[in-house]
Coordinates of C-alpha atoms in Angstrom, one line a residue:
Chain A
M3 CA 78.9 69.2 -14.8
P4 CA 78.3 65.6 -15.7
N5 CA 80.6 64.4 -18.4
E6 CA 77.9 62.0 -20.0
G7 CA 80.4 59.9 -22.1
R8 CA 83.0 62.9 -22.8
S9 CA 86.2 62.5 -21.0
P10 CA 86.4 64.5 -17.7
Y11 CA 89.9 65.3 -18.6
L12 CA 89.3 67.1 -22.0
P13 CA 89.4 70.9 -21.5
I14 CA 86.8 73.4 -22.8
P15 CA 88.6 75.3 -25.7
M16 CA 88.8 79.1 -24.4
H17 CA 90.6 82.3 -25.2
V18 CA 91.6 85.1 -23.1
L19 CA 89.3 88.0 -23.4
H20 CA 91.0 90.3 -21.0
A21 CA 94.0 90.1 -18.9
Y22 CA 94.9 92.8 -16.2
Y23 CA 96.9 92.7 -13.0
E24 CA 94.4 92.9 -10.0
S25 CA 97.0 93.8 -7.2
T26 CA 99.6 96.8 -7.1
D27 CA 102.6 94.3 -6.7
N28 CA 101.5 92.4 -9.9
S29 CA 101.1 89.1 -8.0
L30 CA 97.3 88.7 -8.8
K31 CA 96.3 88.7 -12.4
T32 CA 92.6 88.5 -13.6
L33 CA 91.8 86.5 -16.9
E34 CA 88.6 86.7 -18.2
L35 CA 88.0 83.8 -20.7
S36 CA 85.5 83.3 -23.4
F37 CA 84.3 80.4 -25.1
D38 CA 85.6 79.3 -28.3
D39 CA 82.3 77.3 -29.1
P40 CA 78.7 79.2 -28.0
Q41 CA 77.4 75.6 -27.2
D42 CA 80.2 75.0 -24.5
A43 CA 79.1 78.4 -23.0
R44 CA 75.4 77.3 -22.9
E45 CA 76.4 74.1 -21.2
F46 CA 78.8 75.8 -18.7
F47 CA 76.2 78.3 -17.6
A48 CA 73.4 75.7 -17.4
A49 CA 75.5 74.0 -14.7
F50 CA 77.2 76.7 -13.1
N51 CA 76.9 77.8 -9.6
P52 CA 78.8 80.7 -7.4
G53 CA 81.5 79.0 -5.4
Q54 CA 82.4 76.3 -8.0
F55 CA 86.1 76.1 -9.7
C56 CA 87.5 75.1 -12.8
L57 CA 91.0 73.8 -13.9
L58 CA 92.8 76.0 -16.3
S59 CA 95.2 74.5 -18.7
V60 CA 98.2 76.1 -20.3
I61 CA 99.1 73.6 -23.0
G62 CA 102.4 72.2 -22.3
K63 CA 102.5 73.6 -18.6
G64 CA 99.7 71.8 -16.8
E65 CA 96.6 72.7 -14.8
S66 CA 95.7 74.8 -11.8
A67 CA 92.5 74.9 -10.1
L68 CA 91.0 78.3 -9.5
G69 CA 87.8 79.6 -8.1
V70 CA 85.2 81.1 -10.7
A71 CA 85.2 85.1 -9.9
S72 CA 82.2 86.1 -12.0
A73 CA 78.4 85.7 -12.0
A74 CA 76.6 84.2 -14.8
W75 CA 74.6 87.4 -15.6
E76 CA 77.8 89.2 -16.2
G77 CA 78.1 87.8 -19.6
D78 CA 79.4 84.8 -21.7
F79 CA 82.8 85.0 -20.1
V80 CA 84.5 83.3 -17.1
R81 CA 86.6 85.3 -14.7
F82 CA 89.5 84.0 -12.8
T83 CA 92.2 85.7 -10.4
A84 CA 95.4 83.5 -10.2
Q85 CA 98.3 84.5 -7.8
K86 CA 101.5 83.8 -9.6
L87 CA 103.0 81.0 -7.6
G88 CA 104.1 78.0 -9.8
S89 CA 104.9 77.1 -13.3
V90 CA 101.3 77.0 -14.3
T91 CA 100.0 80.4 -12.7
T92 CA 103.4 81.8 -14.0
A93 CA 101.9 80.7 -17.5
L94 CA 98.6 81.9 -16.8
H95 CA 100.0 85.5 -15.9
A96 CA 102.1 85.3 -19.2
L97 CA 98.7 85.1 -21.3
K98 CA 97.4 87.9 -23.6
P99 CA 94.2 88.6 -25.2
G100 CA 93.6 86.2 -28.0
D101 CA 95.7 83.4 -26.5
P102 CA 94.1 80.0 -26.1
V103 CA 93.5 78.4 -22.8
G104 CA 91.9 75.2 -21.7
M105 CA 89.3 75.0 -18.9
R106 CA 87.6 72.0 -17.3
G107 CA 84.5 72.8 -15.1
P108 CA 82.4 74.0 -13.6
L109 CA 83.6 71.5 -10.8
G110 CA 82.6 70.9 -7.3
N111 CA 79.3 71.9 -5.5
G112 CA 79.2 75.7 -5.1
F113 CA 77.4 77.7 -2.3
P114 CA 74.0 76.0 -1.4
L115 CA 72.2 79.3 -2.4
A116 CA 68.7 77.5 -2.4
E117 CA 69.3 76.6 1.2
W118 CA 70.1 80.2 2.1
K119 CA 67.1 81.9 0.5
G120 CA 65.4 84.4 3.1
K121 CA 68.5 84.6 5.2
N122 CA 70.8 87.3 6.0
L123 CA 74.5 86.7 4.5
V124 CA 77.6 87.6 6.1
I125 CA 80.3 87.2 3.6
I126 CA 83.9 87.0 4.9
G127 CA 86.9 87.1 2.9
G128 CA 90.6 87.2 2.8
G129 CA 93.4 87.7 0.3
C130 CA 93.1 86.2 -2.9
A131 CA 90.5 83.7 -1.7
F132 CA 88.0 86.3 -2.1
S133 CA 87.4 85.5 -5.5
T134 CA 84.7 83.1 -5.2
L135 CA 83.0 85.5 -2.5
Y136 CA 83.1 88.1 -5.2
A137 CA 81.2 85.8 -7.6
L138 CA 79.0 85.2 -4.9
T139 CA 78.3 88.9 -4.2
K140 CA 77.9 89.6 -7.7
H141 CA 75.4 86.9 -8.2
L142 CA 73.4 88.3 -5.1
H143 CA 73.4 91.8 -6.7
H144 CA 71.3 90.9 -9.5
P145 CA 67.8 92.4 -9.1
S146 CA 66.6 88.8 -9.7
H147 CA 68.4 87.3 -7.0
R148 CA 68.8 90.3 -4.3
G149 CA 65.1 89.9 -3.1
D150 CA 65.6 86.3 -2.2
Y151 CA 68.1 87.2 0.5
G152 CA 68.2 89.6 3.6
K153 CA 70.8 91.6 4.6
L154 CA 74.1 91.2 2.9
T155 CA 77.4 92.2 4.9
V156 CA 80.8 91.9 3.4
I157 CA 83.8 91.8 5.4
Y158 CA 87.1 91.8 3.3
G159 CA 90.5 91.8 4.5
T160 CA 93.9 91.9 2.8
R161 CA 97.6 92.3 3.9
T162 CA 97.7 95.7 2.3
S163 CA 95.4 97.9 0.4
G164 CA 97.5 97.3 -2.9
L165 CA 96.5 93.5 -2.5
C166 CA 92.6 94.2 -2.4
M167 CA 91.0 92.7 -5.5
Y168 CA 88.2 94.1 -7.6
K169 CA 88.9 97.8 -6.2
Q170 CA 86.6 99.7 -8.4
D171 CA 83.7 97.4 -7.8
I172 CA 84.3 97.3 -4.0
A173 CA 84.6 101.1 -3.9
A174 CA 81.1 101.2 -5.6
W175 CA 79.4 98.5 -3.0
H176 CA 80.4 101.2 -0.3
Q177 CA 77.7 103.6 -2.0
R178 CA 75.1 100.7 -2.3
D179 CA 72.1 101.0 0.3
D180 CA 71.4 97.2 0.0
M181 CA 74.7 96.2 1.6
E182 CA 77.3 96.8 4.3
V183 CA 80.9 96.5 3.3
H184 CA 83.8 96.4 5.7
Q185 CA 87.3 96.4 4.6
A186 CA 90.5 95.8 6.4
I187 CA 94.2 95.8 6.1
D188 CA 96.7 94.3 8.4
V189 CA 99.0 97.2 9.2
P190 CA 98.0 100.9 9.0
E191 CA 98.5 102.9 5.7
Q192 CA 98.2 106.5 5.0
N193 CA 94.7 107.7 3.6
W194 CA 93.1 104.3 4.7
L195 CA 89.5 105.2 5.9
H196 CA 88.4 101.5 6.7
H197 CA 89.5 98.8 9.5
V198 CA 92.8 98.1 10.2
G199 CA 93.7 94.6 11.6
Y200 CA 93.2 90.9 11.2
V201 CA 89.8 89.7 9.6
P202 CA 88.9 87.5 13.0
D203 CA 89.4 90.7 14.9
V204 CA 87.4 92.8 12.4
V205 CA 84.7 90.1 12.6
K206 CA 84.6 90.6 16.4
E207 CA 84.5 94.3 16.0
V208 CA 81.7 94.2 13.3
R209 CA 79.6 91.7 15.2
P210 CA 77.4 90.4 12.6
S211 CA 74.1 89.2 14.0
P212 CA 73.6 85.2 14.1
V213 CA 70.0 85.8 13.8
N214 CA 68.4 84.2 10.7
S215 CA 71.9 84.4 9.3
V216 CA 74.6 82.3 7.5
A217 CA 78.3 83.1 7.2
V218 CA 80.7 82.4 4.4
V219 CA 84.2 82.3 5.1
C220 CA 87.1 81.9 2.3
G221 CA 90.7 83.1 3.3
P222 CA 94.1 81.6 3.7
P223 CA 94.0 78.6 6.5
I224 CA 95.4 81.0 9.3
M225 CA 92.3 83.3 8.7
T226 CA 89.8 80.6 8.5
K227 CA 91.2 79.0 11.7
F228 CA 90.6 81.9 13.8
T229 CA 87.4 83.3 12.1
L230 CA 85.4 80.1 12.3
P231 CA 85.7 80.1 16.2
A232 CA 84.7 83.8 16.4
L233 CA 81.7 83.4 14.5
V234 CA 80.7 80.6 16.9
E235 CA 81.4 82.8 19.7
L236 CA 79.1 85.5 18.1
G237 CA 76.3 82.7 18.4
F238 CA 76.2 81.2 14.6
A239 CA 75.6 77.4 14.8
P240 CA 77.9 75.0 13.0
E241 CA 75.1 74.4 10.4
T242 CA 75.2 77.9 9.5
I243 CA 78.9 78.6 9.0
F244 CA 80.2 77.8 5.7
T245 CA 83.8 77.6 4.4
S246 CA 85.3 76.8 1.0
L247 CA 88.5 74.5 0.9
E248 CA 91.3 73.9 -1.1
K249 CA 94.0 71.2 -1.3
R250 CA 96.2 70.3 -4.2
M251 CA 94.0 68.7 -7.0
K252 CA 95.1 67.1 -10.3
C253 CA 91.7 65.4 -11.7
G254 CA 89.2 67.7 -10.0
V255 CA 86.4 65.0 -10.3
G256 CA 87.2 62.6 -7.6
K257 CA 89.6 60.1 -9.0
C258 CA 93.3 61.0 -8.6
G259 CA 92.9 60.8 -4.8
R260 CA 95.1 63.7 -3.4
C261 CA 92.5 66.1 -2.0
N262 CA 90.4 63.9 0.3
L263 CA 89.5 64.7 3.7
G264 CA 88.4 61.8 5.3
P265 CA 86.1 60.1 2.9
K266 CA 85.2 63.2 0.9
Y267 CA 86.7 64.8 -1.8
I268 CA 87.1 68.4 -1.8
C269 CA 86.9 68.9 -5.5
K270 CA 83.9 66.6 -5.8
D271 CA 82.0 66.8 -2.5
G272 CA 83.3 70.3 -1.7
P273 CA 84.7 72.6 -2.1
V274 CA 82.1 74.2 0.1
F275 CA 81.4 72.5 3.4
S276 CA 79.7 73.7 6.3
L277 CA 81.5 73.8 9.8
A278 CA 79.1 71.0 11.0
E279 CA 80.2 68.8 8.2
L280 CA 83.8 69.7 8.9
N281 CA 83.7 69.0 12.6
A282 CA 82.8 65.3 11.7
L283 CA 85.7 64.9 9.2
P284 CA 89.3 64.4 10.1
A285 CA 91.4 67.5 10.6
D286 CA 93.7 66.7 7.5
L287 CA 94.1 70.2 6.2
Chain B
M29 CA 77.3 25.9 -14.7
N30 CA 80.2 23.6 -13.6
L31 CA 82.4 22.4 -16.3
I32 CA 85.7 20.4 -16.5
L33 CA 88.9 21.6 -18.2
K34 CA 91.8 19.2 -18.5
K35 CA 95.0 20.8 -17.8
D36 CA 96.7 19.3 -21.0
H37 CA 93.8 20.9 -23.0
L38 CA 94.4 24.3 -21.6
N39 CA 97.1 25.8 -23.9
H40 CA 94.7 24.6 -26.9
L41 CA 92.0 26.6 -25.2
L42 CA 94.1 29.5 -24.6
N43 CA 95.3 29.7 -28.2
A44 CA 91.5 29.2 -29.5
W45 CA 90.9 32.3 -27.3
R46 CA 93.7 34.1 -29.0
Q47 CA 91.8 34.1 -32.2
E48 CA 89.0 36.3 -30.8
Y49 CA 90.8 38.0 -27.9
E50 CA 94.1 39.4 -26.9
V51 CA 94.8 37.0 -24.0
Y52 CA 96.7 38.1 -20.8
A53 CA 98.1 35.5 -18.6
P54 CA 100.9 35.3 -15.8
Q55 CA 104.2 34.6 -17.2
S56 CA 107.8 35.0 -16.1
L57 CA 109.7 38.2 -16.7
Q58 CA 112.9 39.3 -14.9
N59 CA 112.2 37.0 -11.6
F60 CA 108.7 38.1 -11.2
T61 CA 105.6 37.2 -12.9
H62 CA 103.4 39.6 -14.8
F63 CA 100.3 39.5 -16.9
L64 CA 101.5 39.8 -20.4
P65 CA 99.9 39.1 -23.7
L66 CA 100.5 35.4 -24.8
Q67 CA 102.8 35.1 -27.8
D68 CA 103.3 31.9 -29.9
G69 CA 105.0 29.2 -27.8
F70 CA 104.0 30.9 -24.5
E71 CA 104.8 29.5 -21.0
L72 CA 102.5 30.1 -18.1
A73 CA 103.9 30.7 -14.9
F74 CA 101.2 29.7 -12.2
D75 CA 103.5 27.6 -10.0
K76 CA 105.9 30.4 -9.2
A77 CA 103.9 32.9 -7.3
H78 CA 100.1 33.3 -6.6
N79 CA 99.9 37.2 -7.4
T80 CA 102.0 38.8 -10.0
R81 CA 104.1 41.4 -8.8
I82 CA 102.0 44.2 -10.6
P83 CA 98.5 44.0 -10.0
P84 CA 96.3 43.5 -13.1
K85 CA 94.7 47.0 -12.4
A86 CA 97.6 48.2 -14.7
L87 CA 95.8 46.7 -17.4
F88 CA 93.1 49.0 -16.9
L89 CA 94.9 52.0 -15.3
P90 CA 98.4 51.8 -17.0
T91 CA 101.3 53.3 -15.0
S92 CA 101.7 56.0 -17.3
E93 CA 99.3 57.0 -20.2
A94 CA 98.4 60.0 -22.4
L95 CA 95.0 61.6 -21.7
L96 CA 95.6 64.5 -24.3
K97 CA 97.9 64.9 -27.4
F98 CA 98.8 68.4 -28.2
T99 CA 98.4 69.7 -31.5
R100 CA 99.6 73.0 -32.9
F101 CA 99.1 76.4 -31.7
G102 CA 98.1 75.4 -28.1
G103 CA 95.4 72.9 -29.4
Y104 CA 94.7 69.5 -28.1
E105 CA 92.8 66.3 -28.7
E106 CA 91.5 63.4 -26.8
V107 CA 93.3 60.1 -26.8
P108 CA 90.8 57.6 -28.2
S109 CA 89.8 54.7 -25.6
E110 CA 91.0 51.5 -26.7
T111 CA 88.3 48.8 -27.2
A112 CA 90.1 45.8 -28.7
P113 CA 88.5 42.6 -27.0
R114 CA 90.5 41.3 -24.1
L115 CA 91.0 38.3 -21.8
I116 CA 92.6 38.0 -18.7
F117 CA 93.3 34.5 -17.5
G118 CA 94.6 33.3 -14.3
I119 CA 93.6 36.5 -12.3
R120 CA 93.4 35.8 -8.4
P121 CA 90.2 36.6 -6.8
C122 CA 91.7 39.2 -4.5
D123 CA 92.8 41.2 -7.7
A124 CA 89.5 40.7 -9.3
H125 CA 87.5 41.8 -6.2
A126 CA 89.7 45.1 -6.1
M127 CA 88.8 45.8 -9.6
T128 CA 85.1 46.0 -8.6
M129 CA 86.1 48.6 -5.9
L130 CA 87.9 50.8 -8.5
D131 CA 84.9 50.7 -10.5
T132 CA 83.2 52.6 -7.8
V133 CA 85.7 55.2 -8.4
F134 CA 86.1 55.3 -12.1
E135 CA 82.5 54.6 -13.1
Q136 CA 80.8 56.9 -10.7
E137 CA 77.6 58.4 -11.8
R138 CA 78.8 61.9 -12.3
Y139 CA 82.1 61.4 -13.9
T140 CA 83.0 58.4 -15.7
D141 CA 86.5 57.7 -17.0
P142 CA 86.0 56.6 -20.5
L143 CA 89.3 55.1 -20.7
W144 CA 88.9 52.8 -17.6
K145 CA 85.3 52.1 -18.6
A146 CA 86.3 51.1 -22.3
R147 CA 88.9 48.6 -21.1
R148 CA 86.5 47.2 -18.4
E149 CA 83.8 46.5 -21.0
A150 CA 86.2 45.0 -23.5
T151 CA 87.7 42.4 -21.0
V152 CA 86.6 39.1 -19.9
V153 CA 88.2 38.1 -16.6
V154 CA 88.8 34.4 -15.8
G155 CA 89.9 33.8 -12.3
L156 CA 92.2 31.0 -10.9
G157 CA 91.4 30.4 -7.1
C158 CA 94.0 29.7 -4.5
H159 CA 93.7 26.3 -3.5
E160 CA 97.0 26.8 -1.6
P161 CA 96.6 30.3 -0.3
C162 CA 99.8 32.4 -0.2
Q163 CA 101.6 33.0 3.3
T164 CA 101.1 36.9 3.1
G165 CA 97.6 36.9 2.0
F166 CA 94.9 37.7 4.4
C167 CA 91.7 37.9 2.1
T168 CA 89.3 36.0 4.5
T169 CA 90.3 38.6 7.2
V170 CA 89.0 41.3 5.0
G171 CA 85.9 40.1 3.5
S172 CA 87.5 38.6 0.4
G173 CA 88.6 35.0 0.0
P174 CA 90.6 32.4 -2.1
F175 CA 87.5 31.7 -4.1
N176 CA 85.8 34.8 -4.0
H177 CA 83.5 35.6 -7.1
A178 CA 83.4 39.4 -7.2
G179 CA 84.8 40.8 -10.5
L180 CA 85.1 37.5 -12.3
D181 CA 83.2 36.0 -15.4
A182 CA 84.5 32.5 -14.6
I183 CA 86.5 30.8 -11.8
L184 CA 88.7 27.9 -11.9
T185 CA 89.5 25.6 -9.0
D186 CA 92.8 23.3 -9.4
L187 CA 91.9 19.7 -8.8
G188 CA 95.2 18.1 -9.8
E189 CA 94.8 16.8 -13.4
I190 CA 91.8 19.0 -14.1
F191 CA 90.3 22.5 -13.4
L192 CA 86.8 22.7 -12.2
V193 CA 85.4 25.8 -14.3
E194 CA 82.2 27.9 -12.7
T195 CA 81.1 30.0 -15.2
L196 CA 79.5 33.2 -13.4
T197 CA 78.5 35.4 -16.0
E198 CA 77.1 35.2 -19.9
K199 CA 80.5 36.6 -20.8
G200 CA 82.2 33.7 -18.9
E201 CA 79.7 31.1 -20.4
H202 CA 80.7 32.2 -24.0
L203 CA 84.2 31.1 -23.3
F204 CA 83.8 27.4 -22.2
T205 CA 81.0 26.1 -24.6
Q206 CA 83.1 23.3 -25.8
L207 CA 83.7 21.7 -22.4
E208 CA 82.0 18.8 -20.5
T209 CA 79.9 19.4 -17.6
A210 CA 81.4 18.5 -14.3
S211 CA 80.1 15.3 -12.4
E212 CA 78.3 15.7 -9.1
D213 CA 81.5 14.4 -7.4
Q214 CA 83.8 16.7 -9.1
S215 CA 81.7 19.7 -7.9
M216 CA 81.8 18.5 -4.4
H217 CA 85.5 17.9 -4.5
A218 CA 86.0 21.5 -5.8
S219 CA 83.9 22.7 -3.0
E220 CA 85.9 20.8 -0.4
V221 CA 89.0 22.2 -1.9
Q222 CA 87.7 25.7 -1.8
Q223 CA 86.3 25.4 1.7
A224 CA 89.7 23.9 2.9
A225 CA 91.5 26.7 1.4
A226 CA 89.5 29.5 3.4
A227 CA 89.7 27.5 6.5
S228 CA 93.4 27.1 6.3
M229 CA 93.9 31.0 6.4
P230 CA 94.2 32.3 9.8
I231 CA 92.5 35.6 10.8
A232 CA 95.1 38.1 10.6
F233 CA 93.7 40.7 12.8
E234 CA 90.1 41.6 14.2
T235 CA 88.3 44.2 11.8
E236 CA 85.3 44.5 14.1
G237 CA 85.3 48.1 15.4
L238 CA 88.7 48.8 13.7
K239 CA 87.5 51.8 11.7
Q240 CA 86.2 53.4 14.9
K241 CA 89.7 52.8 16.5
L242 CA 91.5 54.3 13.4
D243 CA 89.1 57.5 13.5
Q244 CA 89.1 58.1 17.1
N245 CA 92.8 58.0 17.2
F246 CA 93.7 60.2 14.3
A247 CA 95.8 62.4 16.7
S248 CA 97.5 59.4 18.4
P249 CA 101.1 58.8 18.7
Y250 CA 100.4 55.4 17.4
W251 CA 101.0 56.8 13.7
E252 CA 104.4 57.8 14.7
E253 CA 105.4 54.5 16.0
V254 CA 104.1 52.6 13.2
S255 CA 105.7 54.8 10.5
R256 CA 108.9 55.1 12.3
S257 CA 110.8 52.6 9.9
C258 CA 109.0 53.5 6.8
L259 CA 111.4 54.8 4.0
G260 CA 108.4 56.5 2.1
C261 CA 109.2 54.4 -1.3
G262 CA 105.6 54.0 -2.0
V263 CA 105.9 50.2 -3.0
C264 CA 102.9 49.4 -0.9
T265 CA 100.7 51.7 -2.8
F266 CA 102.0 51.2 -6.2
L267 CA 101.5 47.4 -6.0
C268 CA 98.2 47.5 -4.0
P269 CA 95.2 46.5 -6.4
T270 CA 92.9 48.9 -4.6
C271 CA 95.2 51.9 -4.8
F272 CA 94.3 54.4 -7.6
C273 CA 95.8 57.6 -7.2
F274 CA 97.4 59.3 -10.1
D275 CA 99.2 62.4 -10.9
I276 CA 98.7 64.5 -14.3
V277 CA 101.3 66.3 -15.9
D278 CA 102.3 67.8 -19.2
E279 CA 105.0 66.3 -21.2
A280 CA 105.9 69.1 -23.4
Q281 CA 108.5 67.5 -25.4
R282 CA 106.4 64.5 -26.0
G283 CA 103.6 66.4 -26.6
E284 CA 101.2 64.9 -24.3
R285 CA 99.1 65.4 -21.0
V286 CA 100.0 62.0 -19.1
R287 CA 98.5 60.5 -16.0
N288 CA 101.2 58.5 -14.1
W289 CA 100.5 56.5 -11.0
D290 CA 100.9 58.4 -7.8
T291 CA 101.0 57.5 -4.1
C292 CA 100.0 59.3 -0.9
M293 CA 103.2 58.0 0.6
F294 CA 105.2 60.9 -1.4
R295 CA 105.7 64.2 -0.1
T296 CA 105.0 65.9 -3.3
Y297 CA 101.6 64.3 -3.7
S298 CA 99.8 66.6 -1.3
L299 CA 102.5 69.6 -1.4
E300 CA 100.7 72.8 -2.4
A301 CA 102.1 75.7 -4.4
S302 CA 102.0 77.7 -1.4
G303 CA 104.3 75.5 0.4
H304 CA 102.0 74.2 2.8
N305 CA 101.6 70.4 3.0
P306 CA 98.8 68.7 4.8
R307 CA 100.8 65.6 5.1
P308 CA 104.3 66.8 5.6
S309 CA 105.8 63.7 7.0
R310 CA 105.6 59.9 7.0
V311 CA 103.4 60.0 10.0
E312 CA 100.5 61.7 8.4
R313 CA 101.1 59.9 5.1
T314 CA 100.9 56.4 6.8
R315 CA 97.9 57.5 8.4
Q316 CA 96.4 58.4 5.2
R317 CA 97.2 55.2 3.4
L318 CA 95.9 53.0 6.3
S319 CA 92.7 55.2 7.2
H320 CA 91.8 55.3 3.5
K321 CA 91.8 51.5 3.4
Y322 CA 90.3 50.9 6.7
S323 CA 88.1 53.6 7.4
Y324 CA 87.5 56.1 4.3
W325 CA 86.3 53.3 1.9
L326 CA 83.9 51.7 4.7
D327 CA 82.3 55.4 4.5
Q328 CA 82.0 55.6 0.9
I329 CA 81.0 52.1 -0.3
N330 CA 80.7 49.9 3.1
Q331 CA 83.7 47.8 2.2
I332 CA 87.3 47.5 3.5
G333 CA 89.2 49.0 0.9
C334 CA 91.7 46.1 0.9
T335 CA 91.2 42.5 -0.6
G336 CA 94.3 40.9 1.5
C337 CA 96.6 40.3 -1.6
G338 CA 99.6 40.6 0.8
R339 CA 101.7 42.5 -1.7
C340 CA 102.4 45.3 0.5
V341 CA 103.6 42.9 3.1
R342 CA 105.6 41.1 0.7
Y343 CA 107.4 43.7 -1.2
C344 CA 108.0 46.3 1.9
P345 CA 111.8 46.8 1.9
V346 CA 112.0 47.4 5.6
G347 CA 109.4 44.7 6.5
L348 CA 106.6 46.9 7.6
D349 CA 103.5 44.5 7.9
I350 CA 99.9 46.1 7.8
R351 CA 98.6 43.0 9.7
A352 CA 100.7 43.8 12.6
M353 CA 100.1 47.8 12.2
L354 CA 96.3 46.8 12.4
R355 CA 96.7 44.4 15.1
K356 CA 98.3 47.2 17.1
A357 CA 95.6 49.6 16.0
H358 CA 93.3 47.5 17.8
Q359 CA 95.0 47.8 21.1
L360 CA 94.4 51.5 20.8
P361 CA 91.9 53.4 23.4
S362 CA 88.5 53.9 22.3
E363 CA 87.9 57.3 23.7
V364 CA 88.7 60.2 21.5
L365 CA 92.0 61.7 21.9
H366 CA 92.7 65.4 21.2
A367 CA 96.0 66.6 19.4

């Protein structure tokens, strides 16, 4: 969202609408935030594209970069899922409905949805990085968007079934006839009816077709590292493989310097890059 | 237009400017020179060193400044951008040139930094060329020069008893309306001084093809070799006029969200919450510093991100010299090395 004279460091005032744990171990919590000022909501959704991220502020604690996990059509709220890791995410986990929270965004480029029109989409996620892919899938599910794209395949792996996010929705996805869903966990569990194994291996097993397709990969670095070559092996061209990157961020608008990958800033020029773009950049991740 | 400023008239002129502007000029403070606001009875410190220790970027991007003030109950408000008119006198061309590069970061189309922009707009910059270039500087090597005009509203050339003043912008013209015009001889003399100064500076290293060498040797043992004696103190970046990285932290007790200068030479700069660090050692951090200046800036604005001010050479506690590091980089093989 261009700042047009407004400070790019000034968060939009928001408040917590809903807060609930996403994983059985309580390490992941979802926050749904609502806008204090309806004008801010209009401006946000006019600029929003799935795959973008925001910087959430807990005043007095700091800011954390989190991918948006909701689609615009879901309503005038923005969803995030935060893993409790540092001081800001710990403070985010402590928030209750009604609590104030600041939000800067939407930031970054998001997925090139216009470029993908008419293509089959293979969405591959791992762990809590699935959040923006969830936003993407929700976006595609809207009747006015679904027809623009071909076959939709989702592959989602987590370490355990308890760490799987958005469980109810994903369970419902299995019932849909306009998409194919493959879930995986790393180690066997009782009553698990889906794949067991690491995401790159599941991708090799599912063998999505590269014909008229694009693949989007979001996951921990180790998963991405092995999934990208697996897709190349299946015949996906580097221009048709996309991934969303993460690095430590502060400003989110290409000024504070730290998230650079060669001459590109992940916050401003990314976070979504094609493998072809990444191949031309230094391996500074 | 070229004008003549008599040196014994300089203080009078500075005082006249003080009626309209807050005037910053190099003055001594604790063994170093700094750009400080002129007070009554000021003493300029031009003879001591060419460059102030802290570059004048600090007048536009302070080492520490509040971005937000916290109000009650989790609220916050923006810190207004200051707009009082300012004049910086005696800035060296390398530092002024560096500011034009930082403009491309802070005033880029999509996200303008209002604090930077307000200060830039409120400031007139009068440069002092280097008729006796400093030993550590290498401005002519990197596309700048001891009398470079970039980022200046006017530039002075020291001709002994007088300064020759070249006004470069309307803002600059407005400052020197009372001065007499320089004669042709005086202008000629200044131009000779300027050319002699540039000619006296040796080429410190070859820049042609340097970017490609650095890019192609991303995984080379070269980086381990050149970073071996680095202490990771970060002085090379803190005192660099083209470095702009900052951190943003909440100072809860002060009730402020603050941005502080930060540096890619620190471990915590790129350390992620998961514990992963893309630049875990000084090897990767040195690579980032040099590659940013001599490769990434070229991709971004087609200019080397260094103006050759020489501060990193002068202030490095272990005597690491970027000129030597880059000469060595030029000896690297051109073929792509794989990790």
